[in-house]
C-alpha positions as MATLAB code, in Angstrom:
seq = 'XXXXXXXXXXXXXXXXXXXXXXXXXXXXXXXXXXXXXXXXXXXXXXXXXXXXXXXXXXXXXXXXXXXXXXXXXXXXXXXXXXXXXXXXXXXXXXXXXXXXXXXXXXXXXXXXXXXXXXXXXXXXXXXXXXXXXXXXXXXXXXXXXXXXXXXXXXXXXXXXXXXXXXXXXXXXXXXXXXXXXXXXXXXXXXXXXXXXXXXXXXXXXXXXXXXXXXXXXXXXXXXXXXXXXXXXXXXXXXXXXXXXXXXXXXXXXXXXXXXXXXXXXXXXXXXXXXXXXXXXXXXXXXXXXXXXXX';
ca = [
       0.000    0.000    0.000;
       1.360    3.336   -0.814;
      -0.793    6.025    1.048;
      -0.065    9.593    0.536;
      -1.021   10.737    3.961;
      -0.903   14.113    3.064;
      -0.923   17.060    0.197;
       1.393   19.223    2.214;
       4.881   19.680    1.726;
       7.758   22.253    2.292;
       9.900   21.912   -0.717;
       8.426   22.581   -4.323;
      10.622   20.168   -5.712;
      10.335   20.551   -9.680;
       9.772   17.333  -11.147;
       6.886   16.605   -8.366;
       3.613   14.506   -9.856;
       1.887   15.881   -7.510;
       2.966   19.636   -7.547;
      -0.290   20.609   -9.751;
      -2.826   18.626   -7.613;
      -1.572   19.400   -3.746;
      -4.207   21.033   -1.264;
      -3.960   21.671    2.664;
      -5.542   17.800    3.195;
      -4.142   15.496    5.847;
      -6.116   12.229    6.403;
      -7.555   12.112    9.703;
      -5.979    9.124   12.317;
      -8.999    6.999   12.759;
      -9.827    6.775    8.546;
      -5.924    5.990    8.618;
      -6.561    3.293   10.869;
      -9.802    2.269    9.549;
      -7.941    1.637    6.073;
      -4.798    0.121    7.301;
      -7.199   -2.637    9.182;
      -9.224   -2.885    6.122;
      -6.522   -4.230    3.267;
      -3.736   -5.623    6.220;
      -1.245   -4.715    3.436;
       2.193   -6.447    3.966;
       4.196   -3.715    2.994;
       3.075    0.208    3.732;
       4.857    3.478    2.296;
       3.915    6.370    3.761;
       4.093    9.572    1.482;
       2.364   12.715    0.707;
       3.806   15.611    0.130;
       5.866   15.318    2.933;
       4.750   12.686    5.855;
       6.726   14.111    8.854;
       4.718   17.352    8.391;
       1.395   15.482    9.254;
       0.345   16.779   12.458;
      -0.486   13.332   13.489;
       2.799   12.188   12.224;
       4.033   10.582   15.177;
       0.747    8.781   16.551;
       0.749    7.079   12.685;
       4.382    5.185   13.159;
       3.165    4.406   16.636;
       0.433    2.471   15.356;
       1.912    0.723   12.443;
       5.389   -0.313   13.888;
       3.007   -2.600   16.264;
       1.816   -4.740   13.204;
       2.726   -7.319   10.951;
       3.701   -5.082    8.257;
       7.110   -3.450    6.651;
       6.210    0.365    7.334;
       8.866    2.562    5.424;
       7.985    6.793    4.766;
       9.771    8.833    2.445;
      11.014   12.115    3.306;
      12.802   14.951    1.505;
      14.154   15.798    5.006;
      13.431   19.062    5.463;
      12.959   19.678    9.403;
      12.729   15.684    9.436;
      15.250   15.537   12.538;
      13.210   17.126   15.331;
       9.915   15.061   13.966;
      11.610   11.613   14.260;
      13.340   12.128   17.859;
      10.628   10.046   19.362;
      11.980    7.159   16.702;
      14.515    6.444   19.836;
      11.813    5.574   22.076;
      10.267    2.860   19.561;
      11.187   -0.958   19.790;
      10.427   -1.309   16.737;
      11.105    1.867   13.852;
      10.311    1.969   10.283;
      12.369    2.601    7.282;
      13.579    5.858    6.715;
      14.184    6.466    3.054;
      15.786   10.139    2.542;
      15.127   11.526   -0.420;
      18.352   12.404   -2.183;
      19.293   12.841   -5.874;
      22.745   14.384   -6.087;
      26.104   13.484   -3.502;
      27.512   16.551   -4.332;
      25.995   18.979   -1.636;
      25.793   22.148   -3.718;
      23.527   20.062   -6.569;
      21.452   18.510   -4.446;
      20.307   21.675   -2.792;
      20.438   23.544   -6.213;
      17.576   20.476   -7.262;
      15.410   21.411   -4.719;
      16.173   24.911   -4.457;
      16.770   24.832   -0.382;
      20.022   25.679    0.588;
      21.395   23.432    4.004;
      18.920   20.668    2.685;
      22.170   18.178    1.738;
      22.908   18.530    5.360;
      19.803   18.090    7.084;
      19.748   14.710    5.278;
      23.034   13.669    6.792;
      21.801   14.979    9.922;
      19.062   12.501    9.967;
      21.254    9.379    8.915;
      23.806   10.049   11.493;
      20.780   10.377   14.215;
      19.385    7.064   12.501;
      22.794    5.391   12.330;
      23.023    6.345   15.867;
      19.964    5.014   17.002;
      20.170    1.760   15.166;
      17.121    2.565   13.066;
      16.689    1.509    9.771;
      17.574    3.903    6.631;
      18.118    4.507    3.165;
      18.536    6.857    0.257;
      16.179    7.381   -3.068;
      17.198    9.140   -5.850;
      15.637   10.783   -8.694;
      17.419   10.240  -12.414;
      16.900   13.021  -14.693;
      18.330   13.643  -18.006;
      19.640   17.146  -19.669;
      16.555   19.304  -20.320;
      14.175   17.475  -17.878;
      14.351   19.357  -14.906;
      14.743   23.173  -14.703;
      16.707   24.180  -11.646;
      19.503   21.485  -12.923;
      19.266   21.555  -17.126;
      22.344   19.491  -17.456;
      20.590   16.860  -15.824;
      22.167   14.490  -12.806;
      23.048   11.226  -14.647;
      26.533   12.273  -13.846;
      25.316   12.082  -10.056;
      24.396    8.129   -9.841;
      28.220    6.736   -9.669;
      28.903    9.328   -6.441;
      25.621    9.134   -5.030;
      26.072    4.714   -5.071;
      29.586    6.064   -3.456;
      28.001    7.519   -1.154;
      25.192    5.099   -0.103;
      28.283    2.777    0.416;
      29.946    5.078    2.556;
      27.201    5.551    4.756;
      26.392    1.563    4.542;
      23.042    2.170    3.259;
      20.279    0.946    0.528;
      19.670    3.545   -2.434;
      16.837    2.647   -4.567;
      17.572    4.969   -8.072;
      14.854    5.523  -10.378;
      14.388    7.706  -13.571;
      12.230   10.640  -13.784;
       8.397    9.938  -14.902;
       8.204   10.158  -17.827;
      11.778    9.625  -18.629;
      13.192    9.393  -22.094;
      14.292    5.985  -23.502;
      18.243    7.234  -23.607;
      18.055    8.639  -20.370;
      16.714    5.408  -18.908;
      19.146    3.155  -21.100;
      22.085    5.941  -19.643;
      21.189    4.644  -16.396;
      20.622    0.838  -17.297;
      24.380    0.842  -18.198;
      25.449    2.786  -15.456;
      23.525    0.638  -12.632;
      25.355   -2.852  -15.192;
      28.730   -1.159  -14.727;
      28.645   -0.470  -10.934;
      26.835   -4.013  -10.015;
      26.634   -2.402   -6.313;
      24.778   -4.182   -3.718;
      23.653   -1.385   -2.437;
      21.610   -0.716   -4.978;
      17.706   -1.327   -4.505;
      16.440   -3.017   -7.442;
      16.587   -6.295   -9.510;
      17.949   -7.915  -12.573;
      14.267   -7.486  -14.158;
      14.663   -3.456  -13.210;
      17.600   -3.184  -15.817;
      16.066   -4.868  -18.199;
      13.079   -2.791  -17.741;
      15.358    0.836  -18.341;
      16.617   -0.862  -21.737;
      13.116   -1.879  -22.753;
      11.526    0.384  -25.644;
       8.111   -1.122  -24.563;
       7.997   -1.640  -20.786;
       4.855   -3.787  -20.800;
       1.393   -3.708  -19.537;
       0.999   -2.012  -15.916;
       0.529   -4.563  -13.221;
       0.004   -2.212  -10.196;
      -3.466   -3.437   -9.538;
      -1.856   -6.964   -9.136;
       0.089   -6.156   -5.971;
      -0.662   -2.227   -5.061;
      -3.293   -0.054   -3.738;
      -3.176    3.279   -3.185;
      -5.166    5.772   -0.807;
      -4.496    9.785   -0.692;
      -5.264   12.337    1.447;
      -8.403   12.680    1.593;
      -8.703    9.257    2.750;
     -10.411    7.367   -0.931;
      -8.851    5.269   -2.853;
      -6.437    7.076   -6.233;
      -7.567    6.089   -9.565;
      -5.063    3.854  -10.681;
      -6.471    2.501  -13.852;
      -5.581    3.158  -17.734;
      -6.995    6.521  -18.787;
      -7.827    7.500  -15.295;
      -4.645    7.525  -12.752;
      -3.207    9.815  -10.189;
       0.203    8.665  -11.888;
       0.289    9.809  -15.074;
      -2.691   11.165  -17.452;
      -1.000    8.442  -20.285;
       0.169    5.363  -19.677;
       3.032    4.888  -21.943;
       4.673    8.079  -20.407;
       4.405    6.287  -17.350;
       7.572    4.905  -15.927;
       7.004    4.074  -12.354;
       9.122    0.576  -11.297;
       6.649   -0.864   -9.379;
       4.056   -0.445  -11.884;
       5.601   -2.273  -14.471;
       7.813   -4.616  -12.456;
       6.453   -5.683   -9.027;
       9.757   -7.502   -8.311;
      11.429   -4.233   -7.728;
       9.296   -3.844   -4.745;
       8.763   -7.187   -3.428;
      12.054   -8.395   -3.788;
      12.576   -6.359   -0.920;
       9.417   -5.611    0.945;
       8.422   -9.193    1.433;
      11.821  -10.239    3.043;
      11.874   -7.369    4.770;
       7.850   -7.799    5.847;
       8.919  -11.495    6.813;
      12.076  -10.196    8.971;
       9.578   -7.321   10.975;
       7.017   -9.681   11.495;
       9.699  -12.510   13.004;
      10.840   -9.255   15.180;
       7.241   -8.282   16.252;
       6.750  -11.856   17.317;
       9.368  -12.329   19.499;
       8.767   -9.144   21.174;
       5.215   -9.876   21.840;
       5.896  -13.868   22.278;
       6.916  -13.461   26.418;
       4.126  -11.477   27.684;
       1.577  -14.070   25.222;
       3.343  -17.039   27.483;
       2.412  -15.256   30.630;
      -1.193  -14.921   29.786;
      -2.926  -17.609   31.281;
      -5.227  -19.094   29.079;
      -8.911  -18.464   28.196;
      -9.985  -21.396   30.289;
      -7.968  -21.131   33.163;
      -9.688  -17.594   34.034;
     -12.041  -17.236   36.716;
];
């Protein structure tokens, strides 16, 4: 489930999907709930806008770090650092997946026209790193022309920013812009064949899908749903999606290739759920049974 729990953000990053459709909305807690309980989704991504600027930010990861689910958020980190604090007093945290498409600091912030943002990201993974919570980076491919605050594109940007995932001994799941050229996706098919980094997110099926000409039929209803918000359900259907007004400029991995997210998500859902278990297991075996109560 990927559930954008919110239209607000604080950047105006400028190749958003969402930049022409974002209002002041922030689901309320109990339809949050309601919905989580209602599809018991294995694997949930929190997203918006920005998810740490939900005012009910907090009580949400409290809630879902308690079930059987993988709960990951994605944040541009932007005053992320004082809203996560209370991560330290979990058992159990989600996955933190910083938003980061340059490793050069002065690109990255020229991208998303904040200055200090760079830092504020490394700010959070040090707290993270600290804390022994889980984290990772996601970066945004874009080719020359594509993206107006860098026009020389950041394809130059993926070999330093694998670097750096490997420095900081973290995931980085790299995707290309949507809608992304053919070239620029093939550009970073070759790159992503040259470095053959473990710490990069993604599966043999994921390359092939950047070389493809014709990625295929989208099979996001298969595995997905996803809920904005206003709490309903996006359209997520040919002709009529919150993704992309035409489907063959639609290059979203997880809509065309599943794998790339559950070649992850459901070890990762297994591991959490093994983790939950034995944290819950003692006090079950001190809790006499039904029968035995008077």
């Amino acid at each position: 489930m990927i559930f954008l729990v919110t239209d607000r953000c604080n950047l105006n990053c400028p190749y958003c999907f969402l930049a022409d459709r974002r209002s002041a909305a922030n689901v309320p807690l109990e339809r949050f709930r309601e919905i989580i309980q209602r599809h018991r989704p294995l694997y949930l991504q929190l997203t918006g806008g920005e998810p740490t600027v939900h005012p009910q930010f907090e009580e949400m990861v409290r809630w879902c770090v308690r079930r059987p689910m993988l709960t990951q958020f994605v944040t541009n980190g932007r005053g992320a650092l004082p809203r996560i604090r209370f991560f330290e007093e979990l058992r159990i945290r989600p996955l933190t997946a910083f938003s980061l498409d340059a490793a050069a600091p002065a690109v990255h912030d020229r991208i998303r026209g904040r200055r200090g943002l760079f830092d504020e990201i490394m700010e959070g993974v040090r707290f993270l790193r600290a804390i022994r919570a889980p984290a990772a980076l996601s970066a945004v491919v874009f080719g020359p022309g594509q993206v107006s605050t860098l026009p020389e594109g950041n394809l130059d940007q993926v070999r330093p920013l694998v670097r750096l995932a490997r420095r900081l001994r973290l995931s980085i799941g790299i995707q290309p812009m949507n809608p992304s050229p053919l070239e620029v996706r093939r550009a970073l098919a070759r790159e992503l064949k040259r470095l053959r980094s473990p710490q990069v997110a993604g599966s043999p099926a994921f390359v092939r899908l950047l070389e493809s000409p014709a990625p295929g039929p989208c099979l996001y209803n298969l595995t997905h749903v996803s809920y904005g918000a206003d709490g309903e359900a996006l359209p997520t259907s040919p002709g009529d999606c919150y993704f992309s007004d035409d489907c063959d400029d639609c290059f979203y991995a997880c809509v065309r290739e599943p794998s790339v997210v559950f070649e992850g998500a459901l070890l990762e859902s297994a591991a959490h759920f093994a983790r939950l278990s034995l944290r819950t297991l003692p006090g079950a075996l001190r809790t006499p049974p039904l029968h035995s109560r008077a």
